[in-house]
Amino acid sequence: MNPIALVTGATSGIGRATSLKMAGNGYDVIITGRREDRLVELKNAIQHSYPANVHILNFDVRDKEAVSREIDKMPDKWKEVRVLVNNAGLAVGLSHIQDGEIDDWERMIDTNVKGLLYMTRKVAPLMVEKADGHIINVGSIAGREVYEKGNVYCATKHAVEALTKAMRIDMLRDNIKVTSISPGLVETEFSVVRFKGDKEKADSTYKGYTPLTGDDVADVIVFAVNMPAHVNLNNIEITPRAQANSFYKNINT
Ligand code: NDP
Ligand code: 8X3
């Protein structure tokens, strides 16, 4: 067995790219998500390109019993997780707070905050036991600034930033590294989900400039993981060249 990385939200975008790149960097990977057909396809794609072992876990990160059960029932050799990438997440809806859909708010809070906590609560003890491990939380520039209509999504990503700092403090004595990666605009399925399947609206998010790709963010995750043992990258913010922050974009349309 190689060292093991567990990536949540591996069926698409940043998580899929990270799973492939971690396998290319000598890791065996545990890939997770709700869409099982995509996990099977990804497992085949990884094993077609790299000599990596791949273990599939098919569950919803909002379901704490499922998270607990699926981690518990992994064969012991897969429990030696060295890297956890808490990536599964989403934005749903974009509206002023007074018009927001409460169901959308709950989906975001349950996935981005509670799901990340459920995963961490199950996997961090496996790392602490070995006094070695690295947790990468995928935050966002939405976790650093709040923009109009972003309210609850921004709040969940601010929570991810706070939890990243808290985890680093709490597991300092256990030798666990904790990093947050805060991307700006990345072209994935993110906007299709945010706009509830409205492909035209989603596509228009990425018009007039070159957005980041899942591969760009995955490269940064792999970079953070590959730092020497004594180095921890606390936070990495990454945007497209055409984006200064949540408010300033250089769009040629
Ligand atoms: P995608 O929509 O392409 O991928 C999201 C992934 O999260 C999918 O694999 C999806 O898997 C998984 N996921 C969502 N909900 C759940 C759930 N309840 N249980 C398990 N898995 C779930 O988006 P991105 O790759 O862009 O998003 C990845 C992360 O990056 C998110 O945390 C997002 O907030 C963050 N981010 C994205 C940015 C962007 O502009 N795209 C910018 C900054 C941060 P499945 O549906 O199969 O369960
Ligand atoms: C995703 C980036 O700017 O849509 O986290 O919030 S943004």
Coordinates of N, CA and C and ligand atoms in Angstrom, one line a residue, residues 9-14 33-35 59-62 87-90 111 138-140 153 157 183-186 188-190 193, ligand 1:
G9 N -16.3 14.4 -2.2 CA -16.8 15.1 -3.4 C -15.9 14.8 -4.6
A10 N -15.6 13.5 -4.8 CA -14.6 13.1 -5.8 C -15.3 12.9 -7.2
T11 N -16.6 13.1 -7.3 CA -17.3 12.8 -8.5 C -17.3 13.9 -9.5
S12 N -16.7 15.0 -9.2 CA -16.8 16.2 -10.1 C -15.7 17.2 -9.7
G13 N -15.4 18.1 -10.6 CA -14.7 19.3 -10.4 C -13.4 19.1 -9.6
I14 N -13.2 19.9 -8.5 CA -12.0 19.9 -7.8 C -11.6 18.6 -7.2
G33 N -18.5 10.2 -2.6 CA -19.5 11.0 -3.2 C -20.9 10.3 -3.3
R34 N -21.9 11.0 -3.7 CA -23.2 10.3 -3.8 C -23.4 9.6 -5.1
R35 N -22.8 10.0 -6.2 CA -23.1 9.4 -7.5 C -22.1 8.3 -7.8
F59 N -21.6 7.7 -0.2 CA -22.6 8.2 0.9 C -22.7 9.7 0.8
D60 N -23.7 10.2 1.5 CA -24.0 11.6 1.6 C -23.4 12.1 2.8
V61 N -22.5 13.1 2.7 CA -21.8 13.6 3.9 C -22.7 14.3 4.9
R62 N -24.0 14.5 4.5 CA -25.0 15.1 5.5 C -25.5 14.0 6.5
N87 N -13.6 18.3 0.7 CA -13.9 19.1 -0.5 C -15.4 19.2 -0.8
A88 N -16.1 18.1 -0.5 CA -17.6 18.1 -0.8 C -18.3 19.4 -0.4
G89 N -19.0 20.0 -1.3 CA -19.6 21.2 -0.9 C -20.4 21.8 -2.0
L90 N -21.2 22.8 -1.7 CA -22.0 23.4 -2.8 C -22.6 24.8 -2.3
T111 N -24.2 20.5 4.4 CA -23.1 19.9 3.6 C -21.8 20.5 3.9
V138 N -11.4 22.6 1.8 CA -11.6 23.4 0.7 C -12.6 24.5 1.1
G139 N -12.0 25.7 1.3 CA -12.9 26.9 1.7 C -13.2 27.6 0.4
S140 N -13.0 28.9 0.4 CA -13.4 29.8 -0.7 C -13.0 31.2 -0.4
Y153 N -24.1 31.0 1.8 CA -22.9 30.3 1.3 C -21.6 30.9 1.9
K157 N -18.6 29.2 4.3 CA -17.2 29.2 4.0 C -16.4 29.9 5.0
P183 N -10.3 29.0 -3.1 CA -10.3 29.4 -4.5 C -11.3 30.5 -4.8
G184 N -11.0 31.2 -5.9 CA -12.0 32.1 -6.5 C -12.8 31.3 -7.5
L185 N -13.1 31.9 -8.7 CA -13.9 31.3 -9.7 C -13.3 30.1 -10.4
V186 N -13.9 28.9 -10.2 CA -13.4 27.7 -10.8 C -14.5 27.1 -11.6
T188 N -16.5 24.4 -12.8 CA -16.8 23.0 -12.5 C -18.4 22.9 -12.6
E189 N -19.0 22.0 -11.9 CA -20.4 21.9 -11.9 C -21.0 22.8 -10.8
F190 N -20.2 23.6 -10.1 CA -20.6 24.4 -9.0 C -21.7 25.4 -9.4
V193 N -25.1 23.7 -10.1 CA -25.8 23.4 -8.9 C -26.3 24.7 -8.2
Ligands
NDP1 P1 -18.8 20.4 -8.2 O1 -20.2 20.7 -8.1 O2 -18.2 20.2 -9.5 O3 -18.4 19.2 -7.2 C1 -19.0 19.2 -5.9 C2 -18.7 17.8 -5.3 O4 -19.2 17.8 -4.0 C3 -19.3 16.7 -6.1 O5 -18.4 15.6 -6.2 C4 -20.5 16.3 -5.2 O6 -20.7 14.9 -5.3 C5 -20.0 16.6 -3.8 N1 -21.1 16.7 -2.9 C6 -22.0 17.8 -2.9 N2 -22.9 17.5 -1.9 C7 -22.6 16.3 -1.3 C8 -23.1 15.5 -0.3 N3 -24.3 15.9 0.3 N4 -22.6 14.4 0.0 C9 -21.4 14.0 -0.6 N5 -20.8 14.7 -1.6 C10 -21.4 15.8 -2.0 O7 -18.1 21.7 -7.5 P2 -16.6 22.1 -7.1 O8 -15.6 21.0 -7.5 O9 -16.4 23.5 -7.7 O10 -16.7 22.2 -5.6 C11 -15.8 21.6 -4.7 C12 -15.6 22.5 -3.5 O11 -15.0 23.6 -3.9 C13 -16.9 22.9 -2.8 O12 -16.7 22.9 -1.4 C14 -17.1 24.4 -3.2 O13 -17.7 25.2 -2.3 C15 -15.6 24.8 -3.3 N6 -15.3 25.9 -4.1 C16 -15.7 26.0 -5.5 C17 -15.4 27.1 -6.2 C18 -15.9 27.2 -7.6 O14 -15.9 28.4 -8.1 N7 -16.2 26.2 -8.3 C19 -14.7 28.2 -5.7 C20 -14.3 28.1 -4.3 C21 -14.6 27.0 -3.6 P3 -22.1 14.1 -5.5 O15 -23.0 15.1 -6.1 O16 -21.8 13.0 -6.4 O17 -22.4 13.7 -4.1

